[in-house]
PDB file of C-alpha atoms in Angstrom:
ATOM      1  CA  UNK A1478     149.659 -85.479  -1.002  1.00  0.00           C
ATOM      2  CA  UNK A1479     152.599 -87.622   0.061  1.00  0.00           C
ATOM      3  CA  UNK A1480     155.332 -85.955   2.090  1.00  0.00           C
ATOM      4  CA  UNK A1481     157.881 -88.228   0.400  1.00  0.00           C
ATOM      5  CA  UNK A1482     157.057 -86.878  -3.073  1.00  0.00           C
ATOM      6  CA  UNK A1483     157.680 -83.294  -1.998  1.00  0.00           C
ATOM      7  CA  UNK A1484     160.593 -83.789   0.360  1.00  0.00           C
ATOM      8  CA  UNK A1485     163.751 -81.791  -0.327  1.00  0.00           C
ATOM      9  CA  UNK A1486     165.746 -85.006  -0.667  1.00  0.00           C
ATOM     10  CA  UNK A1487     163.392 -86.221  -3.403  1.00  0.00           C
ATOM     11  CA  UNK A1488     163.675 -82.873  -5.190  1.00  0.00           C
ATOM     12  CA  UNK A1489     167.471 -82.994  -4.954  1.00  0.00           C
ATOM     13  CA  UNK A1490     167.640 -86.565  -6.261  1.00  0.00           C
ATOM     14  CA  UNK A1491     165.229 -85.846  -9.116  1.00  0.00           C
ATOM     15  CA  UNK A1492     167.162 -82.736 -10.150  1.00  0.00           C
ATOM     16  CA  UNK A1493     170.501 -84.504  -9.957  1.00  0.00           C
ATOM     17  CA  UNK A1494     169.240 -87.275 -12.178  1.00  0.00           C
ATOM     18  CA  UNK A1495     167.273 -85.226 -14.720  1.00  0.00           C
ATOM     19  CA  UNK A1496     169.324 -82.050 -14.929  1.00  0.00           C
ATOM     20  CA  UNK A1497     172.760 -83.346 -13.968  1.00  0.00           C
ATOM     21  CA  UNK A1498     172.598 -86.681 -15.733  1.00  0.00           C
ATOM     22  CA  UNK A1499     173.686 -88.436 -12.568  1.00  0.00           C
ATOM     23  CA  UNK A1500     172.842 -92.047 -11.925  1.00  0.00           C
ATOM     24  CA  UNK A1501     172.309 -93.731  -8.576  1.00  0.00           C
ATOM     25  CA  UNK A1502     175.918 -94.889  -8.531  1.00  0.00           C
ATOM     26  CA  UNK A1503     177.125 -91.309  -9.073  1.00  0.00           C
ATOM     27  CA  UNK A1504     175.048 -90.069  -6.158  1.00  0.00           C
ATOM     28  CA  UNK A1505     176.324 -92.979  -4.063  1.00  0.00           C
ATOM     29  CA  UNK A1506     179.899 -91.956  -4.918  1.00  0.00           C
ATOM     30  CA  UNK A1507     179.275 -88.330  -3.974  1.00  0.00           C
ATOM     31  CA  UNK A1508     177.637 -89.235  -0.653  1.00  0.00           C
ATOM     32  CA  UNK A1509     179.862 -92.227   0.166  1.00  0.00           C
ATOM     33  CA  UNK A1510     176.960 -94.663   0.535  1.00  0.00           C
ATOM     34  CA  UNK A1511     175.845 -97.728  -1.411  1.00  0.00           C
ATOM     35  CA  UNK A1512     173.718 -97.570  -4.517  1.00  0.00           C
ATOM     36  CA  UNK A1513     171.053 -99.500  -2.580  1.00  0.00           C
ATOM     37  CA  UNK A1514     170.955 -96.729   0.014  1.00  0.00           C
ATOM     38  CA  UNK A1515     170.374 -94.146  -2.718  1.00  0.00           C
ATOM     39  CA  UNK A1516     167.564 -96.327  -4.037  1.00  0.00           C
ATOM     40  CA  UNK A1517     165.980 -96.396  -0.560  1.00  0.00           C
ATOM     41  CA  UNK A1518     166.152 -92.582  -0.424  1.00  0.00           C
ATOM     42  CA  UNK A1519     164.573 -92.376  -3.845  1.00  0.00           C
ATOM     43  CA  UNK A1520     161.760 -94.725  -2.788  1.00  0.00           C
ATOM     44  CA  UNK A1521     161.234 -92.824   0.457  1.00  0.00           C
ATOM     45  CA  UNK A1522     162.152 -95.881   2.561  1.00  0.00           C
ATOM     46  CA  UNK A1523     165.019 -94.104   4.291  1.00  0.00           C
ATOM     47  CA  UNK A1524     166.250 -90.569   4.822  1.00  0.00           C
ATOM     48  CA  UNK A1525     169.851 -89.515   4.548  1.00  0.00           C
ATOM     49  CA  UNK A1526     171.842 -88.380   7.559  1.00  0.00           C
ATOM     50  CA  UNK A1527     171.798 -84.563   7.990  1.00  0.00           C
ATOM     51  CA  UNK A1528     175.439 -84.293   6.840  1.00  0.00           C
ATOM     52  CA  UNK A1529     174.535 -86.254   3.698  1.00  0.00           C
ATOM     53  CA  UNK A1530     171.558 -84.008   3.140  1.00  0.00           C
ATOM     54  CA  UNK A1531     173.946 -81.041   3.115  1.00  0.00           C
ATOM     55  CA  UNK A1532     176.100 -82.805   0.495  1.00  0.00           C
ATOM     56  CA  UNK A1533     173.005 -83.464  -1.623  1.00  0.00           C
ATOM     57  CA  UNK A1534     171.901 -79.867  -1.234  1.00  0.00           C
ATOM     58  CA  UNK A1535     175.292 -78.492  -2.277  1.00  0.00           C
ATOM     59  CA  UNK A1536     175.537 -80.902  -5.163  1.00  0.00           C
ATOM     60  CA  UNK A1537     172.044 -79.989  -6.325  1.00  0.00           C
ATOM     61  CA  UNK A1538     172.853 -76.287  -6.159  1.00  0.00           C
ATOM     62  CA  UNK A1539     176.052 -76.759  -8.211  1.00  0.00           C
ATOM     63  CA  UNK A1540     174.220 -78.878 -10.803  1.00  0.00           C
ATOM     64  CA  UNK A1541     171.433 -76.317 -11.183  1.00  0.00           C
ATOM     65  CA  UNK A1542     173.973 -73.500 -11.695  1.00  0.00           C
ATOM     66  CA  UNK A1543     175.891 -75.562 -14.243  1.00  0.00           C
ATOM     67  CA  UNK A1544     172.679 -76.279 -16.162  1.00  0.00           C
ATOM     68  CA  UNK A1545     172.759 -72.674 -17.383  1.00  0.00           C
ATOM     69  CA  UNK A1546     175.902 -73.575 -19.381  1.00  0.00           C
ATOM     70  CA  UNK A1547     176.075 -77.306 -19.959  1.00  0.00           C
ATOM     71  CA  UNK A1548     174.001 -80.335 -20.957  1.00  0.00           C
ATOM     72  CA  UNK A1549     173.393 -83.163 -18.471  1.00  0.00           C
ATOM     73  CA  UNK A1550     176.278 -85.236 -19.916  1.00  0.00           C
ATOM     74  CA  UNK A1551     178.614 -82.241 -19.741  1.00  0.00           C
ATOM     75  CA  UNK A1552     177.594 -81.533 -16.144  1.00  0.00           C
ATOM     76  CA  UNK A1553     178.319 -85.119 -15.125  1.00  0.00           C
ATOM     77  CA  UNK A1554     181.735 -84.928 -16.774  1.00  0.00           C
ATOM     78  CA  UNK A1555     182.447 -81.538 -15.176  1.00  0.00           C
ATOM     79  CA  UNK A1556     181.713 -82.905 -11.718  1.00  0.00           C
ATOM     80  CA  UNK A1557     184.151 -85.789 -12.152  1.00  0.00           C
ATOM     81  CA  UNK A1558     186.918 -83.960 -14.027  1.00  0.00           C
ATOM     82  CA  UNK A1559     190.064 -82.596 -12.439  1.00  0.00           C
ATOM     83  CA  UNK A1560     190.089 -78.803 -12.725  1.00  0.00           C
ATOM     84  CA  UNK A1561     193.150 -76.554 -13.018  1.00  0.00           C
ATOM     85  CA  UNK A1562     191.189 -73.838 -11.182  1.00  0.00           C
ATOM     86  CA  UNK A1563     190.884 -76.293  -8.268  1.00  0.00           C
ATOM     87  CA  UNK A1564     194.558 -77.267  -8.281  1.00  0.00           C
ATOM     88  CA  UNK A1565     193.751 -80.494 -10.104  1.00  0.00           C
ATOM     89  CA  UNK A1566     191.068 -81.568  -7.651  1.00  0.00           C
ATOM     90  CA  UNK A1567     187.674 -82.950  -8.632  1.00  0.00           C
ATOM     91  CA  UNK A1568     184.364 -81.311  -7.700  1.00  0.00           C
ATOM     92  CA  UNK A1569     183.042 -84.658  -6.412  1.00  0.00           C
ATOM     93  CA  UNK A1570     185.843 -84.730  -3.818  1.00  0.00           C
ATOM     94  CA  UNK A1571     185.498 -81.102  -2.766  1.00  0.00           C
ATOM     95  CA  UNK A1572     181.759 -81.314  -2.183  1.00  0.00           C
ATOM     96  CA  UNK A1573     182.246 -84.536  -0.209  1.00  0.00           C
ATOM     97  CA  UNK A1574     184.925 -82.783   1.893  1.00  0.00           C
ATOM     98  CA  UNK A1575     182.523 -79.928   2.699  1.00  0.00           C
ATOM     99  CA  UNK A1576     184.544 -77.547   0.476  1.00  0.00           C
ATOM    100  CA  UNK A1577     181.668 -76.437  -1.746  1.00  0.00           C
ATOM    101  CA  UNK A1578     182.787 -72.802  -1.417  1.00  0.00           C
ATOM    102  CA  UNK A1579     185.790 -73.607  -3.628  1.00  0.00           C
ATOM    103  CA  UNK A1580     183.438 -74.926  -6.301  1.00  0.00           C
ATOM    104  CA  UNK A1581     181.074 -71.963  -5.943  1.00  0.00           C
ATOM    105  CA  UNK A1582     183.975 -69.577  -6.504  1.00  0.00           C
ATOM    106  CA  UNK A1583     184.589 -71.208  -9.894  1.00  0.00           C
ATOM    107  CA  UNK A1584     180.908 -70.970 -10.732  1.00  0.00           C
ATOM    108  CA  UNK A1585     180.967 -67.265  -9.875  1.00  0.00           C
ATOM    109  CA  UNK A1586     183.865 -66.828 -12.299  1.00  0.00           C
ATOM    110  CA  UNK A1587     181.903 -68.792 -14.912  1.00  0.00           C
ATOM    111  CA  UNK A1588     178.913 -66.488 -14.355  1.00  0.00           C
ATOM    112  CA  UNK A1589     181.128 -63.479 -14.919  1.00  0.00           C
ATOM    113  CA  UNK A1590     182.650 -65.047 -18.048  1.00  0.00           C
ATOM    114  CA  UNK A1591     186.083 -65.186 -16.442  1.00  0.00           C
ATOM    115  CA  UNK A1592     186.644 -68.649 -17.897  1.00  0.00           C
ATOM    116  CA  UNK A1593     184.635 -71.301 -19.735  1.00  0.00           C
TER     117      UNK A1593
END
C-alpha cells in the first residue's frame, strides 16, 4: 500500500475536490501557492509546508461540515462569498489568516438552525 495514497494531505485534497467542488486553482488560492504546486501535492511529488497542511485541514473540516447542508457547487460559492455574519469577509480569507474559529462559529450557528 502506498503511503501517498493514504496520506492526510491526499485525503484532504480528494475531499475538497469531490465534496467541496473545489478545483486545483481554488485550493491554490486558499493556500497561496501555484496550481502546479497543488498538482505536485496531488501526485505525491511534494508535501505542503506544515502551516499549509493546517490550512488544508481546516478547509477540509469546514467543507465536510458544510456538506450536511449544501451541494458541492453551493459549498464552493459559500467559501468565496462575503458573509454578513463575518462582517463582510470571505471564508477563504479567514482560513488563510488562521481565523478558522470565526468560520466554525458560523457553522455552529448553522448546526443549531440559528441562520441558513
